[in-house]
Each structure stands twice: as C-alpha cells, then as structure tokens.
mmCIF file of C-alpha atoms in Angstrom:
data_model
loop_
_atom_site.group_PDB
_atom_site.id
_atom_site.type_symbol
_atom_site.label_atom_id
_atom_site.label_comp_id
_atom_site.label_asym_id
_atom_site.label_seq_id
_atom_site.Cartn_x
_atom_site.Cartn_y
_atom_site.Cartn_z
ATOM 1 C CA MET A 1 43.413 -119.486 112.852
ATOM 2 C CA THR A 2 43.537 -118.862 109.129
ATOM 3 C CA ARG A 3 45.919 -120.331 106.500
ATOM 4 C CA ASP A 4 46.537 -119.033 102.975
ATOM 5 C CA PHE A 5 46.378 -121.926 100.433
ATOM 6 C CA THR A 6 46.710 -119.720 97.338
ATOM 7 C CA GLU A 7 50.233 -120.793 96.395
ATOM 8 C CA ARG A 8 49.483 -124.419 97.131
ATOM 9 C CA ARG A 9 46.407 -124.368 94.908
ATOM 10 C CA LYS A 10 48.377 -122.668 92.152
ATOM 11 C CA ALA A 11 51.025 -125.379 92.383
ATOM 12 C CA GLU A 12 48.394 -128.127 92.270
ATOM 13 C CA GLN A 13 46.700 -126.518 89.266
ATOM 14 C CA ALA A 14 50.063 -126.172 87.510
ATOM 15 C CA LEU A 15 50.758 -129.858 88.158
ATOM 16 C CA VAL A 16 47.370 -130.866 86.741
ATOM 17 C CA GLU A 17 47.923 -128.740 83.634
ATOM 18 C CA SER A 18 51.440 -130.119 83.225
ATOM 19 C CA GLU A 19 50.160 -133.699 83.426
ATOM 20 C CA ARG A 20 47.364 -132.900 80.947
ATOM 21 C CA MET A 21 49.879 -131.370 78.528
ATOM 22 C CA ALA A 22 52.244 -134.314 78.892
ATOM 23 C CA ARG A 23 49.430 -136.776 78.201
ATOM 24 C CA GLY A 24 48.334 -134.766 75.179
ATOM 25 C CA ILE A 25 51.869 -134.856 73.793
ATOM 26 C CA ILE A 26 52.147 -138.594 74.415
ATOM 27 C CA ASN A 27 48.784 -139.371 72.789
ATOM 28 C CA THR A 28 49.520 -137.284 69.688
ATOM 29 C CA ALA A 29 53.113 -138.499 69.258
ATOM 30 C CA LEU A 30 53.959 -140.084 65.928
ATOM 31 C CA ASP A 31 55.821 -142.873 67.744
ATOM 32 C CA ALA A 32 54.404 -145.441 70.119
ATOM 33 C CA PHE A 33 55.002 -144.526 73.753
ATOM 34 C CA VAL A 34 55.239 -147.285 76.349
ATOM 35 C CA GLN A 35 56.170 -146.747 79.990
ATOM 36 C CA TRP A 36 56.969 -149.582 82.379
ATOM 37 C CA ASP A 37 58.162 -149.749 85.964
ATOM 38 C CA GLN A 38 61.249 -151.473 87.310
ATOM 39 C CA GLY A 39 59.289 -154.703 87.626
ATOM 40 C CA GLY A 40 58.524 -154.639 83.895
ATOM 41 C CA ILE A 41 54.819 -153.773 84.349
ATOM 42 C CA VAL A 42 53.277 -151.429 81.762
ATOM 43 C CA CYS A 43 52.143 -148.060 83.204
ATOM 44 C CA GLU A 44 51.445 -146.035 80.034
ATOM 45 C CA TRP A 45 50.392 -147.073 76.531
ATOM 46 C CA ASN A 46 49.410 -144.488 73.915
ATOM 47 C CA SER A 47 47.220 -144.733 70.826
ATOM 48 C CA GLN A 48 50.172 -145.331 68.498
ATOM 49 C CA ALA A 49 51.176 -148.324 70.610
ATOM 50 C CA GLU A 50 47.626 -149.606 70.159
ATOM 51 C CA ALA A 51 47.888 -149.168 66.373
ATOM 52 C CA ILE A 52 51.300 -150.833 66.042
ATOM 53 C CA PHE A 53 50.966 -153.754 68.450
ATOM 54 C CA GLY A 54 47.223 -154.416 68.502
ATOM 55 C CA TRP A 55 46.693 -154.276 72.280
ATOM 56 C CA THR A 56 44.301 -151.611 73.569
ATOM 57 C CA HIS A 57 45.290 -149.280 76.407
ATOM 58 C CA GLU A 58 43.065 -151.153 78.855
ATOM 59 C CA GLU A 59 44.473 -154.530 77.827
ATOM 60 C CA ALA A 60 48.115 -153.430 78.079
ATOM 61 C CA ILE A 61 48.092 -151.527 81.383
ATOM 62 C CA ASP A 62 49.371 -153.562 84.366
ATOM 63 C CA LYS A 63 50.625 -156.344 82.082
ATOM 64 C CA PRO A 64 54.287 -157.467 81.893
ATOM 65 C CA ILE A 65 55.981 -155.789 78.932
ATOM 66 C CA VAL A 66 58.001 -158.950 78.327
ATOM 67 C CA GLY A 67 54.871 -160.966 77.556
ATOM 68 C CA LEU A 68 53.325 -158.227 75.404
ATOM 69 C CA LEU A 69 56.197 -157.099 73.185
ATOM 70 C CA ILE A 70 59.329 -159.224 73.545
ATOM 71 C CA PRO A 71 59.802 -162.369 71.379
ATOM 72 C CA ALA A 72 60.122 -165.572 73.388
ATOM 73 C CA ASP A 73 63.784 -166.099 72.464
ATOM 74 C CA ARG A 74 64.696 -162.594 73.744
ATOM 75 C CA ARG A 75 62.665 -162.419 76.953
ATOM 76 C CA ALA A 76 65.303 -163.795 79.303
ATOM 77 C CA ALA A 77 67.945 -161.360 78.007
ATOM 78 C CA PHE A 78 65.544 -158.397 78.221
ATOM 79 C CA GLN A 79 64.553 -159.227 81.812
ATOM 80 C CA ALA A 80 68.175 -159.780 82.816
ATOM 81 C CA GLU A 81 69.162 -156.370 81.464
ATOM 82 C CA LEU A 82 66.276 -154.708 83.296
ATOM 83 C CA ASP A 83 67.212 -156.407 86.566
ATOM 84 C CA ARG A 84 70.879 -155.454 86.132
ATOM 85 C CA PHE A 85 70.004 -151.774 85.773
ATOM 86 C CA VAL A 86 67.658 -151.776 88.778
ATOM 87 C CA ALA A 87 70.365 -153.444 90.861
ATOM 88 C CA GLY A 88 72.697 -150.530 90.106
ATOM 89 C CA GLY A 89 74.529 -151.858 87.096
ATOM 90 C CA GLU A 90 74.985 -150.222 83.715
ATOM 91 C CA THR A 91 73.121 -151.029 80.516
ATOM 92 C CA ALA A 92 74.006 -150.099 76.958
ATOM 93 C CA SER A 93 70.349 -150.020 75.895
ATOM 94 C CA LEU A 94 69.270 -146.796 77.580
ATOM 95 C CA GLY A 95 69.871 -143.430 75.966
ATOM 96 C CA HIS A 96 70.523 -144.901 72.515
ATOM 97 C CA ARG A 97 68.410 -145.760 69.483
ATOM 98 C CA LEU A 98 68.280 -149.523 69.085
ATOM 99 C CA GLN A 99 66.927 -151.593 66.225
ATOM 100 C CA MET A 100 65.350 -154.815 67.399
ATOM 101 C CA GLU A 101 62.426 -157.168 66.886
ATOM 102 C CA MET A 102 59.172 -157.042 68.820
ATOM 103 C CA ILE A 103 55.942 -158.990 68.461
ATOM 104 C CA ARG A 104 52.412 -157.877 67.671
ATOM 105 C CA ARG A 105 49.276 -159.213 69.305
ATOM 106 C CA ASP A 106 48.878 -161.739 66.469
ATOM 107 C CA GLY A 107 52.400 -163.074 67.095
ATOM 108 C CA ALA A 108 53.929 -161.514 63.970
ATOM 109 C CA ARG A 109 57.463 -160.187 64.405
ATOM 110 C CA ILE A 110 58.173 -156.614 63.343
ATOM 111 C CA THR A 111 61.391 -154.624 63.249
ATOM 112 C CA ILE A 112 61.270 -151.510 65.404
ATOM 113 C CA GLU A 113 63.518 -148.680 66.568
ATOM 114 C CA LEU A 114 63.511 -148.137 70.345
ATOM 115 C CA ALA A 115 64.723 -145.109 72.301
ATOM 116 C CA ALA A 116 64.406 -145.713 76.060
ATOM 117 C CA THR A 117 65.258 -143.637 79.115
ATOM 118 C CA ALA A 118 65.084 -144.347 82.855
ATOM 119 C CA LEU A 119 63.671 -141.757 85.254
ATOM 120 C CA PRO A 120 64.013 -142.117 89.039
ATOM 121 C CA ARG A 121 60.842 -141.807 91.094
ATOM 122 C CA GLY A 122 59.785 -142.472 94.669
ATOM 123 C CA ASP A 123 59.335 -146.222 94.331
ATOM 124 C CA GLY A 124 62.259 -146.890 92.000
ATOM 125 C CA PHE A 125 62.504 -146.210 88.278
ATOM 126 C CA ALA A 126 60.125 -145.594 85.398
ATOM 127 C CA PHE A 127 61.297 -146.520 81.908
ATOM 128 C CA ASN A 128 59.994 -144.481 78.978
ATOM 129 C CA GLY A 129 60.191 -146.136 75.570
ATOM 130 C CA PHE A 130 59.523 -144.419 72.246
ATOM 131 C CA ILE A 131 59.013 -147.051 69.555
ATOM 132 C CA ARG A 132 58.946 -146.578 65.783
ATOM 133 C CA ASP A 133 57.767 -149.318 63.412
ATOM 134 C CA LEU A 134 60.403 -149.759 60.683
ATOM 135 C CA THR A 135 58.497 -152.341 58.623
ATOM 136 C CA ASP A 136 57.361 -149.944 55.867
ATOM 137 C CA LYS A 137 60.766 -148.247 55.792
ATOM 138 C CA ILE A 138 62.586 -151.568 55.364
ATOM 139 C CA VAL A 139 60.211 -152.646 52.581
ATOM 140 C CA ALA A 140 60.592 -149.293 50.799
ATOM 141 C CA GLU A 141 64.401 -149.374 51.051
ATOM 142 C CA ALA A 142 64.497 -152.931 49.687
ATOM 143 C CA ALA A 143 62.230 -151.924 46.791
ATOM 144 C CA GLN A 144 64.432 -148.917 46.042
ATOM 145 C CA ARG A 145 67.590 -151.039 46.052
ATOM 146 C CA GLN A 146 65.932 -153.544 43.731
ATOM 147 C CA ALA A 147 64.776 -150.775 41.374
ATOM 148 C CA LEU A 148 68.263 -149.242 41.252
ATOM 149 C CA LYS A 149 69.810 -152.638 40.597
ATOM 150 C CA MET A 150 67.382 -153.408 37.793
ATOM 151 C CA GLU A 151 67.945 -149.958 36.297
ATOM 152 C CA ALA A 152 71.713 -150.491 36.275
ATOM 153 C CA VAL A 153 71.371 -153.975 34.763
ATOM 154 C CA GLY A 154 68.949 -152.585 32.180
ATOM 155 C CA GLN A 155 71.354 -149.833 31.090
ATOM 156 C CA LEU A 156 74.229 -152.297 30.761
ATOM 157 C CA THR A 157 72.084 -154.836 28.933
ATOM 158 C CA GLY A 158 70.637 -152.219 26.598
ATOM 159 C CA GLY A 159 74.060 -150.950 25.607
ATOM 160 C CA ILE A 160 75.377 -154.426 24.851
ATOM 161 C CA ALA A 161 72.227 -155.427 22.958
ATOM 162 C CA HIS A 162 72.331 -152.238 20.873
ATOM 163 C CA ASP A 163 75.949 -152.852 19.808
ATOM 164 C CA PHE A 164 75.245 -156.523 19.152
ATOM 165 C CA ASN A 165 72.227 -155.570 17.061
ATOM 166 C CA ASN A 166 74.401 -153.315 14.889
ATOM 167 C CA LEU A 167 76.782 -156.203 14.262
ATOM 168 C CA LEU A 168 73.929 -158.524 13.283
ATOM 169 C CA ALA A 169 72.562 -155.853 10.933
ATOM 170 C CA ALA A 170 75.726 -156.341 8.894
ATOM 171 C CA ILE A 171 76.176 -160.104 9.407
ATOM 172 C CA ILE A 172 72.714 -161.347 8.398
ATOM 173 C CA PRO A 173 72.455 -159.473 5.043
ATOM 174 C CA SER A 174 76.016 -160.526 4.178
ATOM 175 C CA LEU A 175 75.185 -164.175 4.805
ATOM 176 C CA GLU A 176 72.000 -163.893 2.734
ATOM 177 C CA LEU A 177 73.908 -162.307 -0.173
ATOM 178 C CA ALA A 178 76.611 -164.976 0.024
ATOM 179 C CA LYS A 179 73.952 -167.677 -0.096
ATOM 180 C CA LEU A 180 72.391 -166.108 -3.207
ATOM 181 C CA LYS A 181 75.798 -165.988 -4.914
ATOM 182 C CA LEU A 182 76.581 -169.620 -4.149
ATOM 183 C CA GLY A 183 73.176 -170.899 -5.275
ATOM 184 C CA ASP A 184 73.038 -174.714 -5.064
ATOM 185 C CA ASN A 185 76.696 -175.050 -4.120
ATOM 186 C CA PRO A 186 77.129 -177.805 -1.469
ATOM 187 C CA THR A 187 79.020 -175.381 0.746
ATOM 188 C CA SER A 188 75.882 -173.211 1.104
ATOM 189 C CA LYS A 189 74.677 -175.519 3.895
ATOM 190 C CA TYR A 190 77.336 -173.965 6.100
ATOM 191 C CA LEU A 191 75.877 -170.559 5.351
ATOM 192 C CA ASP A 192 72.452 -171.898 6.340
ATOM 193 C CA SER A 193 73.817 -172.905 9.740
ATOM 194 C CA ALA A 194 75.488 -169.519 10.200
ATOM 195 C CA LEU A 195 72.300 -167.721 9.157
ATOM 196 C CA ARG A 196 70.157 -169.695 11.642
ATOM 197 C CA ALA A 197 72.610 -168.899 14.418
ATOM 198 C CA ALA A 198 72.582 -165.199 13.494
ATOM 199 C CA GLU A 199 68.783 -165.159 13.509
ATOM 200 C CA ARG A 200 68.743 -166.745 16.955
ATOM 201 C CA GLY A 201 71.145 -164.016 18.021
ATOM 202 C CA ALA A 202 68.769 -161.407 16.609
ATOM 203 C CA SER A 203 65.893 -162.931 18.580
ATOM 204 C CA LEU A 204 68.017 -162.863 21.719
ATOM 205 C CA THR A 205 68.880 -159.219 21.067
ATOM 206 C CA ARG A 206 65.203 -158.313 20.756
ATOM 207 C CA GLN A 207 64.548 -159.902 24.147
ATOM 208 C CA LEU A 208 67.435 -157.992 25.698
ATOM 209 C CA LEU A 209 66.192 -154.737 24.198
ATOM 210 C CA SER A 210 62.765 -155.537 25.611
ATOM 211 C CA PHE A 211 64.227 -155.879 29.102
ATOM 212 C CA ALA A 212 66.173 -152.634 28.653
ATOM 213 C CA ARG A 213 62.929 -150.898 27.534
ATOM 214 C CA LYS A 214 64.398 -149.957 24.165
ATOM 215 C CA GLN A 215 62.243 -152.025 21.847
ATOM 216 C CA GLU A 216 59.838 -150.413 19.407
ATOM 217 C CA LEU A 217 56.243 -150.760 20.625
ATOM 218 C CA VAL A 218 53.192 -150.547 18.377
ATOM 219 C CA ILE A 219 50.698 -148.847 20.694
ATOM 220 C CA GLU A 220 47.009 -149.649 20.322
ATOM 221 C CA ARG A 221 43.924 -149.659 22.508
ATOM 222 C CA VAL A 222 43.764 -153.176 23.948
ATOM 223 C CA GLU A 223 40.649 -154.644 25.544
ATOM 224 C CA VAL A 224 42.415 -156.863 28.059
ATOM 225 C CA ASN A 225 39.619 -159.353 28.766
ATOM 226 C CA ARG A 226 39.103 -159.936 25.045
ATOM 227 C CA LEU A 227 42.847 -160.456 24.555
ATOM 228 C CA ILE A 228 42.991 -163.021 27.366
ATOM 229 C CA GLU A 229 39.940 -164.870 26.074
ATOM 230 C CA GLY A 230 41.779 -165.272 22.765
ATOM 231 C CA ILE A 231 44.919 -166.499 24.512
ATOM 232 C CA CYS A 232 42.953 -169.013 26.595
ATOM 233 C CA GLU A 233 41.602 -170.664 23.445
ATOM 234 C CA MET A 234 45.086 -171.897 22.548
ATOM 235 C CA LEU A 235 46.654 -172.191 26.022
ATOM 236 C CA PRO A 236 45.348 -175.698 26.868
ATOM 237 C CA ARG A 237 47.424 -177.180 24.033
ATOM 238 C CA THR A 238 50.488 -175.324 25.300
ATOM 239 C CA LEU A 239 49.970 -176.218 28.969
ATOM 240 C CA GLY A 240 49.346 -179.921 28.410
ATOM 241 C CA PRO A 241 46.967 -182.268 30.226
ATOM 242 C CA THR A 242 48.368 -181.828 33.755
ATOM 243 C CA ALA A 243 47.628 -178.103 34.182
ATOM 244 C CA GLN A 244 44.035 -176.987 34.758
ATOM 245 C CA LEU A 245 43.287 -173.513 33.382
ATOM 246 C CA GLN A 246 40.895 -171.123 35.125
ATOM 247 C CA THR A 247 39.955 -167.511 34.400
ATOM 248 C CA GLN A 248 38.537 -164.834 36.672
ATOM 249 C CA LEU A 249 37.943 -161.841 34.415
ATOM 250 C CA GLY A 250 36.674 -158.679 36.071
ATOM 251 C CA ALA A 251 33.606 -157.131 34.498
ATOM 252 C CA ASP A 252 34.988 -153.573 34.657
ATOM 253 C CA THR A 253 38.613 -154.243 33.743
ATOM 254 C CA GLY A 254 38.547 -151.968 30.694
ATOM 255 C CA ALA A 255 41.341 -151.259 28.233
ATOM 256 C CA THR A 256 44.948 -150.091 28.167
ATOM 257 C CA LEU A 257 47.167 -148.451 25.577
ATOM 258 C CA SER A 258 49.829 -151.006 24.814
ATOM 259 C CA ASP A 259 51.403 -153.238 22.194
ATOM 260 C CA PRO A 260 48.943 -156.151 21.905
ATOM 261 C CA ASN A 261 51.513 -158.584 20.497
ATOM 262 C CA GLN A 262 54.007 -157.874 23.288
ATOM 263 C CA LEU A 263 51.268 -158.058 25.926
ATOM 264 C CA GLU A 264 50.105 -161.400 24.572
ATOM 265 C CA LEU A 265 53.688 -162.676 24.576
ATOM 266 C CA ALA A 266 54.132 -161.491 28.191
ATOM 267 C CA ILE A 267 51.027 -163.383 29.345
ATOM 268 C CA LEU A 268 52.126 -166.503 27.476
ATOM 269 C CA ASN A 269 55.545 -166.312 29.133
ATOM 270 C CA LEU A 270 53.936 -166.120 32.556
ATOM 271 C CA ALA A 271 51.610 -169.033 31.749
ATOM 272 C CA ILE A 272 54.480 -171.229 30.559
ATOM 273 C CA ASN A 273 56.506 -170.411 33.675
ATOM 274 C CA ALA A 274 53.482 -171.327 35.801
ATOM 275 C CA ARG A 275 53.151 -174.642 33.960
ATOM 276 C CA ASP A 276 56.839 -175.425 34.516
ATOM 277 C CA ALA A 277 56.407 -174.697 38.236
ATOM 278 C CA MET A 278 53.761 -177.462 38.420
ATOM 279 C CA PRO A 279 55.513 -180.574 37.033
ATOM 280 C CA ASP A 280 52.999 -182.836 38.812
ATOM 281 C CA GLY A 281 49.998 -180.796 37.737
ATOM 282 C CA GLY A 282 48.022 -178.013 39.331
ATOM 283 C CA VAL A 283 45.784 -175.037 38.671
ATOM 284 C CA LEU A 284 46.770 -172.033 36.567
ATOM 285 C CA THR A 285 44.535 -169.001 37.078
ATOM 286 C CA ILE A 286 44.479 -165.860 34.950
ATOM 287 C CA ALA A 287 42.561 -163.016 36.585
ATOM 288 C CA THR A 288 41.906 -159.400 35.671
ATOM 289 C CA GLY A 289 40.574 -156.415 37.540
ATOM 290 C CA SER A 290 40.751 -152.656 37.867
ATOM 291 C CA LEU A 291 42.236 -150.377 40.511
ATOM 292 C CA ASP A 292 41.249 -146.803 41.187
ATOM 293 C CA ALA A 293 44.022 -144.294 41.829
ATOM 294 C CA LYS A 294 43.606 -144.415 45.626
ATOM 295 C CA THR A 295 43.749 -148.212 45.867
ATOM 296 C CA ALA A 296 46.604 -148.419 43.370
ATOM 297 C CA HIS A 297 48.685 -146.025 45.440
ATOM 298 C CA GLU A 298 47.846 -147.350 48.909
ATOM 299 C CA ARG A 299 48.029 -151.073 48.110
ATOM 300 C CA TRP A 300 50.704 -151.211 45.408
ATOM 301 C CA GLN A 301 52.477 -147.810 45.591
ATOM 302 C CA LEU A 302 51.447 -146.987 42.025
ATOM 303 C CA ILE A 303 51.084 -143.364 40.967
ATOM 304 C CA GLY A 304 49.498 -141.631 37.998
ATOM 305 C CA GLY A 305 45.826 -142.617 38.094
ATOM 306 C CA ASP A 306 43.745 -145.753 37.506
ATOM 307 C CA TYR A 307 45.264 -149.111 36.571
ATOM 308 C CA LEU A 308 44.098 -152.454 35.328
ATOM 309 C CA MET A 309 45.624 -155.646 36.684
ATOM 310 C CA ILE A 310 46.444 -158.979 35.074
ATOM 311 C CA ALA A 311 47.331 -161.711 37.580
ATOM 312 C CA VAL A 312 48.752 -165.113 36.636
ATOM 313 C CA SER A 313 48.757 -167.567 39.553
ATOM 314 C CA ASP A 314 49.863 -171.164 39.937
ATOM 315 C CA THR A 315 49.679 -173.784 42.677
ATOM 316 C CA GLY A 316 53.264 -174.882 42.121
ATOM 317 C CA LYS A 317 56.302 -175.206 44.346
ATOM 318 C CA GLY A 318 56.803 -171.471 44.870
ATOM 319 C CA MET A 319 60.066 -169.552 45.341
ATOM 320 C CA THR A 320 62.378 -168.600 48.155
ATOM 321 C CA ASP A 321 62.995 -164.925 48.927
ATOM 322 C CA GLU A 322 66.421 -165.125 47.285
ATOM 323 C CA VAL A 323 65.040 -166.540 44.032
ATOM 324 C CA ARG A 324 62.138 -164.085 43.994
ATOM 325 C CA SER A 325 64.532 -161.132 44.319
ATOM 326 C CA ARG A 326 66.398 -162.192 41.145
ATOM 327 C CA VAL A 327 63.736 -163.571 38.810
ATOM 328 C CA PHE A 328 63.635 -160.455 36.618
ATOM 329 C CA GLU A 329 67.395 -160.401 35.991
ATOM 330 C CA PRO A 330 68.465 -161.397 32.454
ATOM 331 C CA PHE A 331 69.778 -164.962 32.126
ATOM 332 C CA TYR A 332 68.812 -165.888 35.690
ATOM 333 C CA THR A 333 66.884 -169.161 35.709
ATOM 334 C CA THR A 334 66.230 -172.016 38.106
ATOM 335 C CA LYS A 335 65.542 -174.432 35.256
ATOM 336 C CA GLY A 336 68.033 -177.038 34.158
ATOM 337 C CA VAL A 337 70.596 -176.575 31.401
ATOM 338 C CA GLY A 338 68.916 -176.194 28.018
ATOM 339 C CA LYS A 339 65.444 -175.749 29.551
ATOM 340 C CA GLY A 340 65.272 -171.976 29.740
ATOM 341 C CA SER A 341 67.110 -168.875 28.540
ATOM 342 C CA GLY A 342 66.399 -166.841 31.657
ATOM 343 C CA LEU A 343 64.948 -164.031 29.528
ATOM 344 C CA GLY A 344 61.213 -164.693 29.786
ATOM 345 C CA LEU A 345 60.483 -162.756 32.969
ATOM 346 C CA SER A 346 63.103 -160.104 32.235
ATOM 347 C CA MET A 347 61.372 -159.423 28.910
ATOM 348 C CA VAL A 348 57.992 -159.166 30.684
ATOM 349 C CA TYR A 349 59.534 -156.788 33.230
ATOM 350 C CA GLY A 350 60.981 -154.516 30.563
ATOM 351 C CA PHE A 351 57.801 -154.467 28.477
ATOM 352 C CA VAL A 352 55.605 -153.530 31.454
ATOM 353 C CA GLN A 353 58.016 -150.795 32.554
ATOM 354 C CA GLN A 354 58.173 -149.409 29.011
ATOM 355 C CA SER A 355 54.361 -149.392 28.903
ATOM 356 C CA GLY A 356 54.232 -147.131 31.959
ATOM 357 C CA GLY A 357 53.160 -149.910 34.310
ATOM 358 C CA SER A 358 54.603 -152.031 37.077
ATOM 359 C CA ILE A 359 54.994 -155.686 38.021
ATOM 360 C CA ALA A 360 54.789 -157.471 41.376
ATOM 361 C CA ILE A 361 55.449 -161.058 42.361
ATOM 362 C CA GLU A 362 54.267 -162.925 45.437
ATOM 363 C CA SER A 363 55.577 -166.387 46.210
ATOM 364 C CA ALA A 364 56.644 -168.653 49.035
ATOM 365 C CA PRO A 365 57.954 -172.248 49.058
ATOM 366 C CA GLY A 366 55.044 -174.653 48.792
ATOM 367 C CA GLU A 367 52.469 -171.882 48.365
ATOM 368 C CA GLY A 368 52.601 -171.209 44.625
ATOM 369 C CA THR A 369 53.317 -167.965 42.802
ATOM 370 C CA THR A 370 51.285 -164.972 41.648
ATOM 371 C CA VAL A 371 52.666 -162.449 39.151
ATOM 372 C CA ARG A 372 50.664 -159.255 38.727
ATOM 373 C CA LEU A 373 50.983 -156.852 35.823
ATOM 374 C CA PHE A 374 49.696 -153.319 36.357
ATOM 375 C CA LEU A 375 49.016 -151.224 33.246
ATOM 376 C CA PRO A 376 47.518 -147.722 33.086
ATOM 377 C CA ARG A 377 43.871 -147.752 32.089
ATOM 378 C CA ALA A 378 43.062 -146.110 28.785
#
C-alpha cells in the first residue's frame, strides 16, 4: 500500500510558516502583546510587554495575568468580567479601546490603552490584548496645555503692562515737574507719596514685562560659575542663620549669552523662595552643570544644541501637584498677605524663556523643591 502525503506536508509547512510570520509580527509590534487563556493564565508575552512591564517572557508565561498586570483594587472586577464572558455572558471590554491603569514589576501604576479580543479555540477561549503605554503621551499633553496656558497669560499680561507703562511714562514726569514747581511747599509731601507709589507701579510693570518676555535684555557672555560664586558671597546675609548654603558647581559648566543682572536677580529670587520654604531651617543647594544636545533632548525635551543648567534646591516642605502647576502664573502665591507679590517665579520664567532657555520644577510634599534653569551654552 502507498499513500501520498504531499498535500498534508504542504499544509503542515504552511501552518509552520504562518505561525512563524505571526510570531514575527507580534515580536516586532510597537504595542505590547499579551495573550491569556480563559483561566487568566498568560500564554504569550512579546518583547514590548517586557519593556513596558519589566517581566521577561520566561517569567510571565504560565503566570496569572491578574497578579502580573492588574492593580490590587481592580483584580476582583477584572476576574469577574473574565468569568462572566467565559460563562456565556457579554462584556463591554472586548472589541473596544479602553484606558485603564496597570502595574509594572516595581509596583508603579501606569496608564495604558488596551484593545482586547476573544478567539474561540478547542479548549475554550484565548484573549489577545494589545497594550499601549500612555505615560509619555499624558505627560506631553499636560506640558503642552501648560505651555499654551502660560503663553495666553503672557500675552494678556504683556498687553496690560505695556499700556500701564505708557500711563506711568506720563504720570511720573508730571509728578516730578509739579514737585519742582512747588519747591518747599508743605503740600509737596503729597506729591512725594504719589511719586513713590508711581515708582512702585513702574517696578511692578517691569516684572510683568519680564514675565511676558518683553523686557529689554542687555546680552553679554556670562560665566555662570563665576556669577554664582559672587552671589554666594552675599547670600548668607540674605538667607539668615537658619538656612545652610551649599554649592555644587560643575567644572565644565561654561558660559551663556544672557543678561547678567537679570540672571543674578533670577537666582536670588529662587534662593529667597527656597529660604521661605524652610521656616525651621534646612539646606539650600545651588548646583551647575552642562548638558550635551542628546541628553538635553532625551532627558528634558530641550532642542537646539548644548545647554548649561542651574539648579536651586531646598529641603523645605515641598509643593502639591496643584501648586506646582501654577507657580509661574503672575500674582499666584502661597505666602500670606503682604509677604509676597506672586511675581518672583513668573519673572524668572519669562526671563529664561526670553533668553532661549527653559525651566523645570520638581517638588513633592515633604520632599523639598528643585528648580532648574536651562540656558543655551555660548
């Protein structure tokens, strides 16, 4: 007896090639691919899943998906939905893109987008999940919203400050002329009060123009470490006895093209804010360093070449997320009435932006605050 196996072997070869192609597609997919059976046991786990969640393929296979990826407070609901589908019920999760939280190997929660489908097979169902990490997207969207908000506030503030400045340009000379005409007349004291108020208004206008990036800058080559060394000679008297000052100046920080007076004022503003955040004392650290173009872009999303960094850190009470998102807005302050104008950080923000740089702030309640200024290297 003879039997022709040609077609059978062709079919088997086609199946092997199909499986190889499918695995190649899964392993090169931009999204994480996770497959689990109807008991919730992981069957497939591609390289992107390894990168996002931290578990290797060998560690994830044959493990319950609930324990690997689902936060503890969502596990019961996830398992109940899986059981309901297997039992013949309907589920709203399959066939749709869902945004939810999952956990990494280190326990950190991340926001992901999940698209899952159920495929019948001989022993029940296989669930295919394509998972996309939305963490970077959410951060980028929040940064864009913040930038647009600050741009809108800056345009409004700049317009008001410009008009107010024009008014003061007429008011202050008129008051000075009136004072000259009156001479030693007793009523001239009222002009003195009006003139002091107008000058305070002019100072306020300059700060607003600084935030709106419309102030006049006197650009020079500034050796940053040398500038900070000069500032640190007078800072102890400003900070008082409770704040301990430290410096960590990088050897290759270099120079920037900027307005030295405005840069000095920006650093002083940050130092005073740090002191106020440590009413019971603490450590204020001023550090400098340099960033090459690659590091600046990858770590801080800066473009345009090399940067130098000035970081002012304190060990104070820190800020909540809500406060941190508003600290650069004009007139926003957490200090008591009469203890702050709310223009210090907004002026720093505007000056750095006008200088072609960027600013970043890191803070959490009880963990202190670090403000970093990034300026293009000369």
